Amino acid sequence: MTDNSLIPPSPSEDDYVRQVTTAEPPPLLSEEDPFALFGEWMKEALAKEPNDANAMALSTVDADGLPDSRMVLLKDVDPAGFVFYTNLGSAKGRQLAVNPRAALLFHWKSLRRQVRVRGTVAPVTSEEADAYFATRARPAQIGAWASEQSRPMGERLALEKKIAEVGLKFGLGKVPRPPHWSGFRLSPLTMEFWRDRPFRLHERLVFTRAGAGWTTDRLYP
């Protein structure tokens, strides 16, 4: 095996034994409501994660069937699904327009937990997008107008010039939401909750949509 000092070694048996002796075994995850469980975990992550507890990996598929992933921020969640916003001309925006299915991954390293979500995607309403856009800081609103997200830019000066032009256009007035900027809601078909346990014997609980409710399965680690 090639020696690579960048990759940490696997935990030793002693490391695992220390985990077992210092950690009280938690009760099994609840099988009642995946969104309630997600809400509990998100609250804990907001209290412990140093940066962007609402960050999630969003995976889409391009026209050739090649997966594409990037980090985005969760901006709303309720029983209808998980909401994020983007430039509709971005790679993810174009891919979702053609194939409106996606996957999300939340990883909270400080909690040693992750949540995987897969489902169908639909645009949010104009009212929802307008309401969220109004909460953004003004420089971020101007940036949404100026950036041709995911497209070749050339020199950085091109972006800075467009930001200045947009700033002059709107002056001190309200910055409206650009027509090319909106949001998507992923309605989950499956949600998997993963919790670290010693010796790689992790806990995995999967919720699968079944009509208006859910079925559950516990998976081998």
Tab-separated table of C-alpha atoms in Angstrom, residues 74-166:
chain	number	residue	atom	x	y	z
A	74	LEU	CA	-30.968	24.412	3.164
A	75	LYS	CA	-33.291	27.407	3.439
A	76	ASP	CA	-36.558	25.817	4.537
A	77	VAL	CA	-37.880	22.420	5.574
A	78	ASP	CA	-41.357	21.157	6.399
A	79	PRO	CA	-43.339	17.966	5.681
A	80	ALA	CA	-43.542	19.040	2.028
A	81	GLY	CA	-39.775	18.843	1.607
A	82	PHE	CA	-36.376	20.553	1.623
A	83	VAL	CA	-35.946	23.964	-0.065
A	84	PHE	CA	-32.854	25.554	-1.609
A	85	TYR	CA	-32.318	28.483	-3.986
A	86	THR	CA	-30.131	29.022	-7.020
A	87	ASN	CA	-29.614	30.717	-10.358
A	88	LEU	CA	-31.866	28.762	-12.725
A	89	GLY	CA	-29.179	28.947	-15.411
A	90	SER	CA	-26.630	27.215	-13.174
A	91	ALA	CA	-25.582	23.628	-13.807
A	92	LYS	CA	-27.956	22.325	-11.142
A	93	GLY	CA	-30.780	24.521	-12.400
A	94	ARG	CA	-30.403	23.263	-15.957
A	95	GLN	CA	-30.035	19.645	-14.852
A	96	LEU	CA	-33.124	19.757	-12.626
A	97	ALA	CA	-35.158	21.284	-15.458
A	98	VAL	CA	-34.446	18.164	-17.525
A	99	ASN	CA	-34.397	15.531	-14.770
A	100	PRO	CA	-36.295	16.766	-11.687
A	101	ARG	CA	-34.910	14.192	-9.278
A	102	ALA	CA	-32.071	14.659	-6.829
A	103	ALA	CA	-30.359	13.510	-3.649
A	104	LEU	CA	-29.263	15.426	-0.558
A	105	LEU	CA	-26.651	14.551	2.037
A	106	PHE	CA	-26.276	16.265	5.408
A	107	HIS	CA	-23.072	15.405	7.288
A	108	TRP	CA	-22.607	16.730	10.823
A	109	LYS	CA	-19.064	15.756	11.714
A	110	SER	CA	-19.228	17.059	15.282
A	111	LEU	CA	-22.266	14.835	15.939
A	112	ARG	CA	-21.003	11.884	13.874
A	113	ARG	CA	-24.308	11.751	12.034
A	114	GLN	CA	-25.585	12.034	8.503
A	115	VAL	CA	-28.937	12.145	6.734
A	116	ARG	CA	-29.447	11.010	3.145
A	117	VAL	CA	-32.514	12.146	1.212
A	118	ARG	CA	-33.680	11.157	-2.277
A	119	GLY	CA	-36.765	12.355	-4.085
A	120	THR	CA	-38.464	14.437	-6.734
A	121	VAL	CA	-37.873	18.151	-7.230
A	122	ALA	CA	-40.291	20.929	-8.160
A	123	PRO	CA	-39.937	24.735	-8.317
A	124	VAL	CA	-41.086	26.767	-5.334
A	125	THR	CA	-43.801	29.362	-5.934
A	126	SER	CA	-42.921	32.880	-7.035
A	127	GLU	CA	-44.266	34.128	-3.721
A	128	GLU	CA	-41.912	31.848	-1.790
A	129	ALA	CA	-38.928	32.881	-3.894
A	130	ASP	CA	-39.766	36.593	-3.561
A	131	ALA	CA	-40.157	36.296	0.206
A	132	TYR	CA	-36.819	34.550	0.651
A	133	PHE	CA	-34.956	36.844	-1.766
A	134	ALA	CA	-36.148	39.846	0.261
A	135	THR	CA	-34.341	38.463	3.335
A	136	ARG	CA	-30.948	38.330	1.604
A	137	ALA	CA	-28.343	40.996	2.249
A	138	ARG	CA	-28.309	43.673	-0.437
A	139	PRO	CA	-24.829	42.729	-1.769
A	140	ALA	CA	-26.067	39.131	-2.172
A	141	GLN	CA	-29.149	40.396	-4.015
A	142	ILE	CA	-26.963	42.414	-6.384
A	143	GLY	CA	-24.687	39.415	-6.840
A	144	ALA	CA	-27.653	37.308	-7.935
A	145	TRP	CA	-28.270	39.784	-10.766
A	146	ALA	CA	-24.618	40.064	-11.746
A	147	SER	CA	-23.498	36.424	-11.709
A	148	GLU	CA	-24.054	34.150	-14.712
A	149	GLN	CA	-23.605	31.169	-12.426
A	150	SER	CA	-21.700	28.134	-13.773
A	151	ARG	CA	-20.821	29.855	-17.052
A	152	PRO	CA	-17.262	30.821	-18.144
A	153	MET	CA	-16.305	34.225	-16.704
A	154	GLY	CA	-12.928	35.103	-18.142
A	155	GLU	CA	-11.290	37.755	-15.967
A	156	ARG	CA	-12.564	38.481	-12.457
A	157	LEU	CA	-12.928	42.086	-13.567
A	158	ALA	CA	-15.935	41.083	-15.683
A	159	LEU	CA	-17.886	40.106	-12.560
A	160	GLU	CA	-16.804	43.184	-10.625
A	161	LYS	CA	-17.884	45.396	-13.536
A	162	LYS	CA	-21.326	43.777	-13.662
A	163	ILE	CA	-21.734	44.166	-9.887
A	164	ALA	CA	-20.983	47.879	-10.230
A	165	GLU	CA	-23.456	48.216	-13.115
A	166	VAL	CA	-26.234	46.483	-11.179
